[in-house]
CSV table of C-alpha atoms in Angstrom, one decimal:
chain,number,residue,atom,x,y,z
F,299,UNK,CA,20.5,6.1,-11.9
F,300,UNK,CA,20.8,6.4,-15.7
F,301,UNK,CA,18.2,5.3,-18.2
F,302,UNK,CA,19.2,2.2,-20.1
F,303,UNK,CA,19.7,2.5,-23.9
F,304,UNK,CA,16.6,1.1,-25.7
F,305,UNK,CA,16.9,-1.1,-28.7
F,306,UNK,CA,13.3,-0.6,-29.9
F,307,UNK,CA,10.8,2.4,-30.0
F,308,UNK,CA,9.9,3.6,-26.6
F,309,UNK,CA,6.9,2.2,-24.8
F,310,UNK,CA,4.2,4.3,-23.2
F,311,UNK,CA,2.8,2.9,-20.0
F,312,UNK,CA,-0.4,4.3,-18.2
F,313,UNK,CA,-0.6,3.9,-14.5
F,314,UNK,CA,-3.8,4.4,-12.5
F,315,UNK,CA,-3.0,5.3,-8.9
F,316,UNK,CA,-0.1,7.3,-7.3
F,317,UNK,CA,0.2,5.6,-4.1
F,318,UNK,CA,3.4,3.6,-3.2
F,319,UNK,CA,2.6,1.0,-5.8
F,320,UNK,CA,2.1,3.3,-8.7
F,321,UNK,CA,4.9,5.6,-7.8
F,322,UNK,CA,7.4,2.7,-7.5
F,323,UNK,CA,6.3,1.3,-10.8
F,324,UNK,CA,6.7,4.8,-12.4
F,325,UNK,CA,10.1,5.3,-10.9
F,326,UNK,CA,11.5,1.9,-12.1
F,327,UNK,CA,10.1,2.7,-15.6
F,328,UNK,CA,11.6,6.2,-15.6
F,329,UNK,CA,15.0,4.8,-14.6
F,330,UNK,CA,14.8,2.2,-17.4
F,331,UNK,CA,13.9,4.6,-20.2
F,332,UNK,CA,10.2,3.7,-20.4
F,333,UNK,CA,7.8,6.6,-20.7
F,334,UNK,CA,4.7,6.6,-18.5
F,335,UNK,CA,1.7,8.7,-17.6
F,336,UNK,CA,0.2,8.5,-14.1
F,337,UNK,CA,-3.5,9.2,-13.4
F,338,UNK,CA,-4.4,9.9,-9.8
F,339,UNK,CA,-7.7,10.7,-8.2
F,340,UNK,CA,-6.4,13.0,-5.5
F,341,UNK,CA,-5.2,16.5,-5.9
F,342,UNK,CA,-1.4,17.0,-6.2
F,343,UNK,CA,-1.3,18.7,-2.8
F,344,UNK,CA,-2.5,15.6,-1.2
F,345,UNK,CA,0.1,13.2,-2.6
F,346,UNK,CA,2.4,13.6,0.4
F,347,UNK,CA,-0.1,14.4,3.0
F,348,UNK,CA,0.4,13.0,6.4
F,349,UNK,CA,-2.8,11.1,7.1
F,350,UNK,CA,-1.5,9.2,10.1
F,351,UNK,CA,-1.0,5.8,8.5
F,352,UNK,CA,2.3,3.9,8.4
F,353,UNK,CA,3.9,0.7,7.1
F,354,UNK,CA,6.2,-2.0,8.3
F,355,UNK,CA,8.6,-2.4,5.4
F,356,UNK,CA,9.8,-5.9,5.0
F,357,UNK,CA,13.2,-7.2,3.8
F,358,UNK,CA,11.8,-7.6,0.2
F,359,UNK,CA,10.6,-3.9,0.3
F,360,UNK,CA,14.0,-2.9,1.5
F,361,UNK,CA,15.6,-4.9,-1.3
F,362,UNK,CA,13.3,-3.1,-3.9
F,363,UNK,CA,14.1,0.4,-2.4
F,364,UNK,CA,17.9,-0.5,-2.7
F,365,UNK,CA,17.4,-1.6,-6.4
F,366,UNK,CA,15.8,1.8,-7.3
F,367,UNK,CA,18.5,3.8,-5.6
F,368,UNK,CA,16.8,4.5,-2.3
F,369,UNK,CA,18.8,2.5,0.0
F,370,UNK,CA,20.0,5.7,1.7
F,371,UNK,CA,16.4,6.1,3.2
F,372,UNK,CA,16.9,2.9,5.3
F,373,UNK,CA,18.3,2.7,8.7
F,374,UNK,CA,20.6,5.3,10.6
F,375,UNK,CA,20.4,8.6,9.0
F,376,UNK,CA,17.6,7.6,6.6
F,377,UNK,CA,13.9,8.3,6.6
F,378,UNK,CA,12.9,4.8,7.9
F,379,UNK,CA,14.0,3.4,11.2
F,380,UNK,CA,15.2,-0.2,11.6
F,381,UNK,CA,13.7,-2.5,14.1
F,382,UNK,CA,16.2,-3.3,16.8
F,383,UNK,CA,13.9,-4.6,19.5
F,384,UNK,CA,10.3,-5.8,20.2
F,385,UNK,CA,7.9,-4.6,22.9
F,386,UNK,CA,4.8,-6.8,23.5
F,387,UNK,CA,2.2,-5.7,26.0
F,388,UNK,CA,-1.5,-6.2,26.8
F,389,UNK,CA,-4.1,-3.6,26.1
F,390,UNK,CA,-4.6,-3.5,29.9
F,391,UNK,CA,-0.9,-2.2,30.3
F,392,UNK,CA,0.8,-5.5,31.3
F,393,UNK,CA,4.3,-5.8,29.8
F,394,UNK,CA,4.6,-9.2,28.3
F,395,UNK,CA,8.0,-9.1,26.6
F,396,UNK,CA,10.8,-6.4,26.0
F,397,UNK,CA,13.7,-7.9,24.1
F,398,UNK,CA,16.4,-7.0,21.6
F,399,UNK,CA,16.3,-8.6,18.2
F,400,UNK,CA,19.5,-10.5,17.4
F,401,UNK,CA,20.9,-12.2,14.5
F,402,UNK,CA,18.3,-13.1,11.9
F,403,UNK,CA,15.3,-12.4,14.1
F,404,UNK,CA,13.1,-9.9,12.2
F,405,UNK,CA,16.2,-8.5,10.5
F,406,UNK,CA,15.7,-6.0,7.7
F,407,UNK,CA,12.5,-4.4,8.7
F,408,UNK,CA,11.8,-0.7,8.9
F,409,UNK,CA,9.0,1.5,10.1
F,410,UNK,CA,7.8,4.1,7.7
F,411,UNK,CA,4.9,6.6,7.6
F,412,UNK,CA,3.0,6.8,4.4
F,413,UNK,CA,3.8,10.4,3.9
F,414,UNK,CA,7.6,9.7,4.2
F,415,UNK,CA,7.4,6.8,1.8
F,416,UNK,CA,5.4,9.0,-0.7
F,417,UNK,CA,8.0,11.8,-0.2
F,418,UNK,CA,10.9,9.4,-1.0
F,419,UNK,CA,9.4,8.1,-4.1
F,420,UNK,CA,8.1,11.4,-5.5
F,421,UNK,CA,11.5,13.0,-4.6
F,422,UNK,CA,13.3,10.4,-6.8
F,423,UNK,CA,10.8,10.9,-9.7
F,424,UNK,CA,11.2,14.7,-9.5
F,425,UNK,CA,14.9,14.4,-9.7
F,426,UNK,CA,14.3,12.4,-12.9
F,427,UNK,CA,12.1,15.0,-14.4
F,428,UNK,CA,8.6,14.3,-13.2
F,429,UNK,CA,5.9,16.7,-14.6
F,430,UNK,CA,2.8,17.1,-12.6
F,431,UNK,CA,-0.5,18.8,-13.6
F,432,UNK,CA,-3.7,18.9,-11.3
F,433,UNK,CA,-7.3,19.6,-12.2
F,434,UNK,CA,-7.3,22.3,-9.6
F,435,UNK,CA,-4.5,24.2,-11.4
F,436,UNK,CA,-7.2,26.2,-13.2
F,437,UNK,CA,-6.2,25.0,-16.7
F,438,UNK,CA,-6.8,21.8,-18.6
F,439,UNK,CA,-4.4,18.9,-18.0
F,440,UNK,CA,-4.5,17.4,-21.5
F,441,UNK,CA,-1.7,15.1,-22.4
F,442,UNK,CA,-1.6,16.4,-25.9
F,443,UNK,CA,-1.7,20.0,-25.1
F,444,UNK,CA,1.4,22.3,-24.8
F,445,UNK,CA,4.0,20.8,-22.5
F,446,UNK,CA,2.3,17.3,-22.8
F,447,UNK,CA,3.1,16.5,-26.4
F,448,UNK,CA,3.3,12.8,-27.0
F,449,UNK,CA,5.3,12.4,-30.2
F,450,UNK,CA,4.6,8.6,-30.3
F,451,UNK,CA,0.9,9.1,-30.2
F,452,UNK,CA,1.1,11.5,-33.1
F,453,UNK,CA,3.1,9.0,-35.1
F,454,UNK,CA,6.5,10.9,-35.1
F,455,UNK,CA,9.7,9.0,-35.2
F,456,UNK,CA,11.1,8.7,-31.5
F,457,UNK,CA,13.5,5.8,-32.1
F,458,UNK,CA,16.4,7.9,-31.2
F,459,UNK,CA,14.9,9.3,-28.1
F,460,UNK,CA,16.1,7.7,-25.0
F,461,UNK,CA,14.6,10.0,-22.5
F,462,UNK,CA,11.9,8.7,-20.1
F,463,UNK,CA,9.1,11.2,-19.5
F,464,UNK,CA,7.1,10.6,-16.5
F,465,UNK,CA,3.9,12.8,-16.4
F,466,UNK,CA,1.3,12.8,-13.7
F,467,UNK,CA,-2.4,14.0,-13.9
F,468,UNK,CA,-3.9,14.6,-10.5
F,469,UNK,CA,-7.7,14.9,-9.8
F,470,UNK,CA,-8.7,12.5,-12.6
F,471,UNK,CA,-10.6,9.3,-12.6
F,472,UNK,CA,-10.2,6.4,-15.0
F,473,UNK,CA,-13.6,6.0,-16.8
F,474,UNK,CA,-13.0,3.0,-19.1
F,475,UNK,CA,-10.3,1.2,-21.2
F,476,UNK,CA,-10.3,-0.8,-24.4
F,477,UNK,CA,-7.6,-3.0,-25.8
F,478,UNK,CA,-6.7,-3.6,-29.4
F,479,UNK,CA,-3.7,-4.9,-31.3
F,480,UNK,CA,-1.8,-1.7,-30.9
F,481,UNK,CA,-2.3,-1.3,-27.1
F,482,UNK,CA,-4.8,0.1,-24.8
F,483,UNK,CA,-7.1,3.1,-25.1
F,484,UNK,CA,-7.7,4.8,-21.6
F,485,UNK,CA,-10.6,7.2,-21.1
F,486,UNK,CA,-10.5,9.5,-18.1
F,487,UNK,CA,-12.1,12.7,-16.8
F,488,UNK,CA,-11.9,15.2,-13.9
F,489,UNK,CA,-12.8,13.5,-10.6
F,490,UNK,CA,-16.4,14.0,-9.6
F,491,UNK,CA,-17.5,15.7,-12.8
F,492,UNK,CA,-19.7,13.1,-14.4
F,493,UNK,CA,-20.9,15.9,-16.8
F,494,UNK,CA,-17.3,16.7,-17.8
F,495,UNK,CA,-16.1,15.6,-21.2
F,496,UNK,CA,-13.6,12.7,-21.3
F,497,UNK,CA,-10.1,12.6,-22.6
F,498,UNK,CA,-8.1,9.8,-24.0
F,499,UNK,CA,-4.7,8.3,-23.4
F,500,UNK,CA,-3.2,5.6,-25.6
F,501,UNK,CA,-0.5,3.3,-24.1
F,502,UNK,CA,1.2,0.0,-24.7
F,503,UNK,CA,0.0,-1.2,-21.3
F,504,UNK,CA,-2.2,-0.1,-18.4
F,505,UNK,CA,-1.3,-0.8,-14.8
F,506,UNK,CA,-4.1,-0.6,-12.2
F,507,UNK,CA,-2.3,0.5,-9.0
F,508,UNK,CA,-5.4,2.2,-7.7
F,509,UNK,CA,-6.2,0.2,-4.5
F,510,UNK,CA,-9.1,-1.8,-3.2
F,511,UNK,CA,-11.7,0.4,-4.9
F,512,UNK,CA,-9.8,0.1,-8.3
F,513,UNK,CA,-11.4,1.6,-11.3
F,514,UNK,CA,-9.2,-0.6,-13.5
F,515,UNK,CA,-10.5,-3.7,-11.7
F,516,UNK,CA,-14.0,-2.6,-12.1
F,517,UNK,CA,-13.5,-2.2,-15.8
F,518,UNK,CA,-11.8,-5.6,-15.9
F,519,UNK,CA,-14.1,-7.7,-13.9
F,520,UNK,CA,-17.4,-5.7,-13.8
F,521,UNK,CA,-17.6,-4.9,-10.1
F,522,UNK,CA,-20.7,-5.5,-8.0
F,523,UNK,CA,-21.8,-9.0,-7.6
F,524,UNK,CA,-19.4,-10.1,-10.3
F,525,UNK,CA,-16.5,-9.2,-8.1
F,526,UNK,CA,-17.7,-8.6,-4.5
F,527,UNK,CA,-15.6,-7.7,-1.6
F,528,UNK,CA,-15.3,-10.1,1.3
F,529,UNK,CA,-15.6,-8.4,4.8
F,530,UNK,CA,-12.8,-9.8,7.1
F,531,UNK,CA,-14.9,-9.3,10.4
F,532,UNK,CA,-12.9,-6.3,11.8
F,533,UNK,CA,-12.3,-2.7,11.6
F,534,UNK,CA,-9.1,-0.7,11.8
F,535,UNK,CA,-8.2,2.7,13.0
F,536,UNK,CA,-4.9,4.3,11.7
F,537,UNK,CA,-3.4,7.2,13.5
F,538,UNK,CA,-0.4,9.2,14.5
F,539,UNK,CA,0.3,10.6,18.0
F,540,UNK,CA,3.0,13.1,18.6
F,541,UNK,CA,5.0,12.5,21.8
F,542,UNK,CA,5.0,15.7,23.8
F,543,UNK,CA,8.0,16.0,26.2
F,544,UNK,CA,7.3,15.4,29.9
F,545,UNK,CA,4.0,13.5,29.4
F,546,UNK,CA,3.2,10.0,30.8
F,547,UNK,CA,2.8,8.7,27.3
F,548,UNK,CA,6.3,9.9,26.2
F,549,UNK,CA,7.8,8.3,29.3
F,550,UNK,CA,6.0,5.0,28.6
F,551,UNK,CA,7.2,5.0,25.0
F,552,UNK,CA,10.6,5.8,26.1
F,553,UNK,CA,10.7,2.8,28.4
F,554,UNK,CA,9.5,0.6,25.5
F,555,UNK,CA,12.7,1.7,23.6
F,556,UNK,CA,15.1,0.6,26.3
F,557,UNK,CA,16.5,-2.3,24.2
F,558,UNK,CA,16.9,-0.2,21.1
F,559,UNK,CA,14.4,1.2,18.4
F,560,UNK,CA,11.5,-1.3,19.1
F,561,UNK,CA,8.3,-1.9,17.3
F,562,UNK,CA,5.3,-2.3,19.6
F,563,UNK,CA,2.7,-5.1,19.6
F,564,UNK,CA,-0.3,-4.9,21.9
F,565,UNK,CA,-2.7,-7.7,22.4
F,566,UNK,CA,-6.3,-7.4,23.4
F,567,UNK,CA,-8.4,-8.5,26.4
F,568,UNK,CA,-11.9,-9.8,26.5
F,569,UNK,CA,-13.1,-6.4,27.8
F,570,UNK,CA,-11.1,-4.5,25.2
F,571,UNK,CA,-10.3,-6.8,22.1
F,572,UNK,CA,-7.9,-4.5,20.4
F,573,UNK,CA,-4.7,-5.5,18.7
F,574,UNK,CA,-2.4,-2.6,18.0
F,575,UNK,CA,0.8,-2.5,16.1
F,576,UNK,CA,2.9,0.7,16.2
F,577,UNK,CA,6.3,2.1,15.3
F,578,UNK,CA,8.3,5.1,16.4
F,579,UNK,CA,9.0,7.7,13.6
F,580,UNK,CA,10.8,11.0,13.7
F,581,UNK,CA,8.7,14.2,13.8
F,582,UNK,CA,9.6,17.9,13.7
F,583,UNK,CA,6.3,18.9,15.2
F,584,UNK,CA,7.1,18.4,18.9
F,585,UNK,CA,10.1,18.9,21.2
F,586,UNK,CA,12.0,15.6,21.3
F,587,UNK,CA,11.0,14.8,17.6
F,588,UNK,CA,9.2,11.5,18.0
F,589,UNK,CA,5.7,10.2,16.9
F,590,UNK,CA,3.9,6.9,17.3
F,591,UNK,CA,2.3,5.8,14.1
F,592,UNK,CA,-0.3,3.1,15.0
F,593,UNK,CA,-2.9,0.8,13.8
F,594,UNK,CA,-5.7,-0.6,16.0
F,595,UNK,CA,-7.9,-3.4,14.9
F,596,UNK,CA,-11.1,-4.4,16.7
F,597,UNK,CA,-14.4,-6.2,16.1
F,598,UNK,CA,-16.8,-4.2,14.0
F,599,UNK,CA,-19.3,-3.5,16.9
F,600,UNK,CA,-16.5,-1.5,18.5
F,601,UNK,CA,-16.9,1.2,15.7
F,602,UNK,CA,-20.8,1.5,15.8
F,603,UNK,CA,-24.0,0.4,17.2
F,604,UNK,CA,-24.6,-3.2,17.4
F,605,UNK,CA,-24.2,-4.8,14.0
F,606,UNK,CA,-23.6,-1.4,12.1
F,607,UNK,CA,-20.5,0.5,11.3
F,608,UNK,CA,-20.9,4.3,11.4
F,609,UNK,CA,-20.2,6.2,8.3
F,610,UNK,CA,-19.8,9.8,7.0
F,611,UNK,CA,-22.1,12.3,8.5
F,612,UNK,CA,-23.5,9.9,11.2
F,613,UNK,CA,-24.9,7.5,8.6
F,614,UNK,CA,-24.4,3.9,9.2
F,615,UNK,CA,-23.9,0.8,7.1
F,616,UNK,CA,-24.0,-3.0,7.7
F,617,UNK,CA,-20.7,-4.3,8.8
F,618,UNK,CA,-20.6,-6.5,5.7
F,619,UNK,CA,-20.5,-3.4,3.4
F,620,UNK,CA,-17.7,-1.1,2.7
F,621,UNK,CA,-17.7,2.2,4.8
F,622,UNK,CA,-19.6,4.9,3.1
F,623,UNK,CA,-16.8,6.6,1.2
F,624,UNK,CA,-13.5,5.8,-0.4
F,625,UNK,CA,-10.8,6.1,2.3
F,626,UNK,CA,-13.1,5.3,5.1
F,627,UNK,CA,-14.2,7.6,7.9
F,628,UNK,CA,-11.7,10.4,8.8
F,629,UNK,CA,-11.5,13.0,11.4
F,630,UNK,CA,-13.3,13.9,14.6
F,631,UNK,CA,-15.9,11.2,14.2
F,632,UNK,CA,-13.3,8.4,13.6
F,633,UNK,CA,-11.3,9.6,16.6
F,634,UNK,CA,-14.4,9.8,18.9
F,635,UNK,CA,-15.2,6.2,18.0
F,636,UNK,CA,-11.6,5.1,18.7
F,637,UNK,CA,-11.5,6.8,22.1
F,638,UNK,CA,-14.8,5.1,23.1
F,639,UNK,CA,-13.6,1.8,21.8
F,640,UNK,CA,-10.5,1.8,24.2
F,641,UNK,CA,-12.5,3.0,27.3
F,642,UNK,CA,-11.9,-0.4,29.0
F,643,UNK,CA,-8.2,-0.4,28.0
F,644,UNK,CA,-5.2,0.6,30.1
F,645,UNK,CA,-3.9,4.2,30.4
F,646,UNK,CA,-1.2,3.8,27.8
F,647,UNK,CA,-3.7,2.8,25.0
F,648,UNK,CA,-6.1,5.5,26.1
F,649,UNK,CA,-3.5,8.2,26.1
F,650,UNK,CA,-2.2,7.0,22.7
F,651,UNK,CA,-5.6,7.2,21.0
F,652,UNK,CA,-6.6,10.5,22.8
F,653,UNK,CA,-3.4,12.2,21.8
F,654,UNK,CA,-3.8,11.4,18.2
F,655,UNK,CA,-4.2,14.4,15.8
F,656,UNK,CA,-7.8,14.5,15.0
F,657,UNK,CA,-7.7,15.0,11.2
F,658,UNK,CA,-5.1,12.1,10.9
F,659,UNK,CA,-7.4,9.4,12.4
F,660,UNK,CA,-8.9,7.1,9.8
F,661,UNK,CA,-11.4,4.3,10.4
F,662,UNK,CA,-11.8,1.5,7.8
F,663,UNK,CA,-13.6,-1.8,7.4
F,664,UNK,CA,-11.2,-4.6,6.5
F,665,UNK,CA,-11.9,-6.2,3.2
F,666,UNK,CA,-10.3,-8.6,0.7
F,667,UNK,CA,-12.0,-10.2,-2.3
F,668,UNK,CA,-14.6,-13.0,-2.2
F,669,UNK,CA,-13.2,-14.6,-5.4
F,670,UNK,CA,-9.4,-14.9,-5.0
F,671,UNK,CA,-9.1,-16.6,-8.4
F,672,UNK,CA,-10.0,-13.8,-10.7
F,673,UNK,CA,-7.3,-12.8,-13.1
F,674,UNK,CA,-4.8,-9.9,-12.4
F,675,UNK,CA,-4.3,-9.5,-16.1
F,676,UNK,CA,-6.8,-8.9,-19.0
F,677,UNK,CA,-7.5,-11.4,-21.8
F,678,UNK,CA,-5.9,-9.1,-24.2
F,679,UNK,CA,-2.7,-9.0,-22.0
F,680,UNK,CA,-2.3,-5.2,-22.0
F,681,UNK,CA,-3.9,-4.5,-18.6
F,682,UNK,CA,-2.6,-5.7,-15.2
F,683,UNK,CA,-3.8,-5.2,-11.6
F,684,UNK,CA,-1.1,-4.6,-8.9
F,685,UNK,CA,-1.1,-4.3,-5.2
F,686,UNK,CA,-4.5,-3.9,-3.5
F,687,UNK,CA,-6.1,-3.7,-6.9
F,688,UNK,CA,-5.2,-7.3,-7.5
F,689,UNK,CA,-5.2,-8.8,-4.0
F,690,UNK,CA,-6.4,-6.6,-1.2
F,691,UNK,CA,-6.0,-8.2,2.3
F,692,UNK,CA,-6.4,-7.6,6.0
F,693,UNK,CA,-3.3,-5.9,7.4
F,694,UNK,CA,-2.8,-8.5,10.0
F,695,UNK,CA,0.0,-10.1,8.1
F,696,UNK,CA,1.6,-6.8,7.4
F,697,UNK,CA,2.0,-7.5,3.6
F,698,UNK,CA,-0.3,-5.0,1.8
F,699,UNK,CA,2.3,-2.4,0.9
F,700,UNK,CA,5.1,-5.0,0.7
F,701,UNK,CA,3.3,-7.1,-1.8
F,702,UNK,CA,2.4,-3.9,-3.8
F,703,UNK,CA,6.1,-2.8,-4.0
F,704,UNK,CA,7.1,-6.2,-5.2
F,705,UNK,CA,4.4,-6.3,-7.8
F,706,UNK,CA,5.4,-2.8,-9.0
F,707,UNK,CA,9.1,-3.5,-9.3
F,708,UNK,CA,8.5,-6.9,-11.0
F,709,UNK,CA,6.0,-5.6,-13.5
F,710,UNK,CA,8.0,-2.5,-14.4
F,711,UNK,CA,11.2,-4.5,-14.7
F,712,UNK,CA,9.6,-6.9,-17.1
F,713,UNK,CA,8.2,-4.0,-19.2
F,714,UNK,CA,11.6,-2.3,-19.2
F,715,UNK,CA,13.1,-5.6,-20.5
F,716,UNK,CA,10.4,-5.8,-23.2
F,717,UNK,CA,11.5,-2.4,-24.5
F,718,UNK,CA,15.1,-3.0,-24.1
F,719,UNK,CA,15.1,-6.3,-26.0
F,720,UNK,CA,12.3,-5.7,-28.4
F,721,UNK,CA,10.8,-9.1,-28.3
F,722,UNK,CA,7.7,-9.7,-30.4
F,723,UNK,CA,4.5,-9.6,-28.2
F,724,UNK,CA,6.8,-9.0,-25.2
F,725,UNK,CA,4.5,-6.4,-23.4
F,726,UNK,CA,1.7,-9.0,-23.1
F,727,UNK,CA,4.1,-11.7,-22.3
F,728,UNK,CA,5.6,-9.5,-19.5
F,729,UNK,CA,2.3,-8.9,-17.8
F,730,UNK,CA,1.2,-12.6,-18.1
F,731,UNK,CA,4.5,-13.6,-16.6
F,732,UNK,CA,3.6,-11.6,-13.5
F,733,UNK,CA,0.2,-13.2,-13.2
F,734,UNK,CA,1.5,-16.7,-12.7
F,735,UNK,CA,0.2,-19.6,-10.7
F,736,UNK,CA,3.1,-19.7,-8.3
F,737,UNK,CA,2.8,-16.1,-7.2
F,738,UNK,CA,-1.0,-16.3,-7.2
F,739,UNK,CA,-1.0,-19.4,-4.9
F,740,UNK,CA,1.5,-17.9,-2.5
F,741,UNK,CA,-0.5,-14.6,-2.3
F,742,UNK,CA,-3.8,-16.4,-1.8
F,743,UNK,CA,-2.4,-18.4,1.0
F,744,UNK,CA,-1.3,-15.2,2.7
F,745,UNK,CA,-4.6,-13.6,2.3
F,746,UNK,CA,-6.4,-16.6,3.9
F,747,UNK,CA,-4.0,-16.6,6.7
F,748,UNK,CA,-4.5,-13.0,7.3
F,749,UNK,CA,-8.3,-13.7,7.6
F,750,UNK,CA,-7.6,-16.3,10.3
F,751,UNK,CA,-5.1,-14.0,12.2
F,752,UNK,CA,-7.7,-11.1,12.1
F,753,UNK,CA,-10.4,-13.4,13.6
F,754,UNK,CA,-8.1,-14.4,16.4
F,755,UNK,CA,-6.9,-10.9,17.1
F,756,UNK,CA,-10.3,-9.4,17.6
F,757,UNK,CA,-11.8,-12.3,19.5
F,758,UNK,CA,-13.5,-11.9,22.9
F,759,UNK,CA,-13.2,-15.6,23.5
F,760,UNK,CA,-11.3,-16.7,26.6
F,761,UNK,CA,-9.3,-19.3,24.9
F,762,UNK,CA,-8.2,-16.9,22.0
F,763,UNK,CA,-7.3,-13.9,24.2
F,764,UNK,CA,-5.4,-15.8,26.9
F,765,UNK,CA,-3.7,-18.1,24.4
F,766,UNK,CA,-2.4,-15.1,22.4
F,767,UNK,CA,-1.3,-13.4,25.6
F,768,UNK,CA,0.7,-16.4,26.9
F,769,UNK,CA,2.1,-17.2,23.6
F,770,UNK,CA,3.5,-13.7,23.2
F,771,UNK,CA,4.9,-13.9,26.7
F,772,UNK,CA,6.4,-17.3,26.7
F,773,UNK,CA,7.0,-18.6,23.2
F,774,UNK,CA,10.5,-18.5,22.0
F,775,UNK,CA,11.2,-15.2,20.4
F,776,UNK,CA,12.8,-16.7,17.3
F,777,UNK,CA,9.5,-18.7,16.8
F,778,UNK,CA,7.4,-15.5,16.9
F,779,UNK,CA,9.7,-13.6,14.6
F,780,UNK,CA,9.8,-16.5,12.2
F,781,UNK,CA,6.0,-16.5,12.0
F,782,UNK,CA,5.9,-12.8,11.4
F,783,UNK,CA,8.7,-13.1,8.7
F,784,UNK,CA,7.1,-16.1,6.8
F,785,UNK,CA,4.6,-14.0,4.8
F,786,UNK,CA,7.4,-12.0,3.1
F,787,UNK,CA,9.1,-15.0,1.7
F,788,UNK,CA,6.6,-15.0,-1.3
F,789,UNK,CA,7.9,-11.5,-2.2
F,790,UNK,CA,11.5,-12.6,-2.0
F,791,UNK,CA,10.7,-15.6,-4.2
F,792,UNK,CA,9.1,-13.3,-6.8
F,793,UNK,CA,12.1,-11.1,-7.0
F,794,UNK,CA,14.4,-14.0,-7.3
F,795,UNK,CA,12.2,-15.5,-10.1
F,796,UNK,CA,12.3,-12.1,-11.8
F,797,UNK,CA,16.1,-12.0,-11.6
F,798,UNK,CA,16.3,-15.5,-13.1
F,799,UNK,CA,14.0,-14.7,-16.0
F,800,UNK,CA,15.8,-11.5,-16.9
F,801,UNK,CA,19.1,-13.2,-16.8
F,802,UNK,CA,18.0,-15.4,-19.6
F,803,UNK,CA,17.3,-12.5,-21.9
């Protein structure tokens, strides 16, 4: 896609975070002729790492990917497989339902591993000229050093320059930011080096796409008791299991796909209150080329001793606190806890967990925010929180990444229009248009619903477990799918509102 001709001096947007949200925002800005710099805590080599997690991409996310020229990644021949059927079973192995999806039932959904989505977005950015520097390259990654010259920040005339530079600094933390009439001043330094000197970027806007532990959010709302996390009463393991040919697990998965490419839903029992959602993705690592990407949610005591969740190095933390490090507990300890947690489950679930690659199993506590009414934008109007930085939530409604991609596209599109049309105060107006009462109300409703679904999904109560089991087995399939689909409507409405607003310019 070609960058649009700008009618005003180019903007410079600073983005904190290079997950799907930050990368999608950067890609849309790049395609629209808006320059940006991305600050990412992780090393460059980790950007596309396969950490076992995956996403259920919704129709709104598919729409966004098509809008940025990545429609070829969807469906047959693409990176992301479309859902054609549904397989619902109990954790004890009982098959409750296997049915094809017809007509509008759950149409337009795709299963994606996180690494594949990162790879698709980074590939598109690289084709547009992305320049990446990492703190582990052995040289300073200063934006104003050779190769990083920022003519606008030096005061040079760039009004005739329609190129859109996208630069990424990996291995750096946002330390602080300060707004003024000219924009926002972002201070950053090498990750983990509190003794290191800080560097400064100036931009017209700062987008916090840096997740639930957002440094930008902490700078905006103060963190700690001023903006506490709310524990959702559950923990989740993410993992990926390669399907070795000839195994019982491979045969069981193959039977679940008898009605077409199916996504898997597994409900819990009183003895093993695990809710598992899974999708089948392609893999070059094994004969047959298939892998199950799964997420298993259980009550917190399944991950630790009594009322505590185990953390890094065998330490433990109260279940109401975050796990002991950013990203949760990863590796052998996380897998060992998952294996123990499904000891009273059926053979399929036990094989699925036991077969997961050890270094790709992650255990996290599920958190959203206690105060859902805190602003997503700053008082000065130059800073905005997107995705989990704005509205983290339990994954039980499947909307985390989908809301993040919607946020990223809408904000980047509004900023692109601000540059294109050169309207006075349009940067601040663009960010404030994103943080609107309608969108906020819809998002908060979904967050609260996700809390309820999480509680039901990990309950050991007889009524909850049997009620969910029989509903999944006997309720009309259209009703089940309509309930699953309902949470994505907010994203589709946000995209429609964006289109309507831009059409007026």
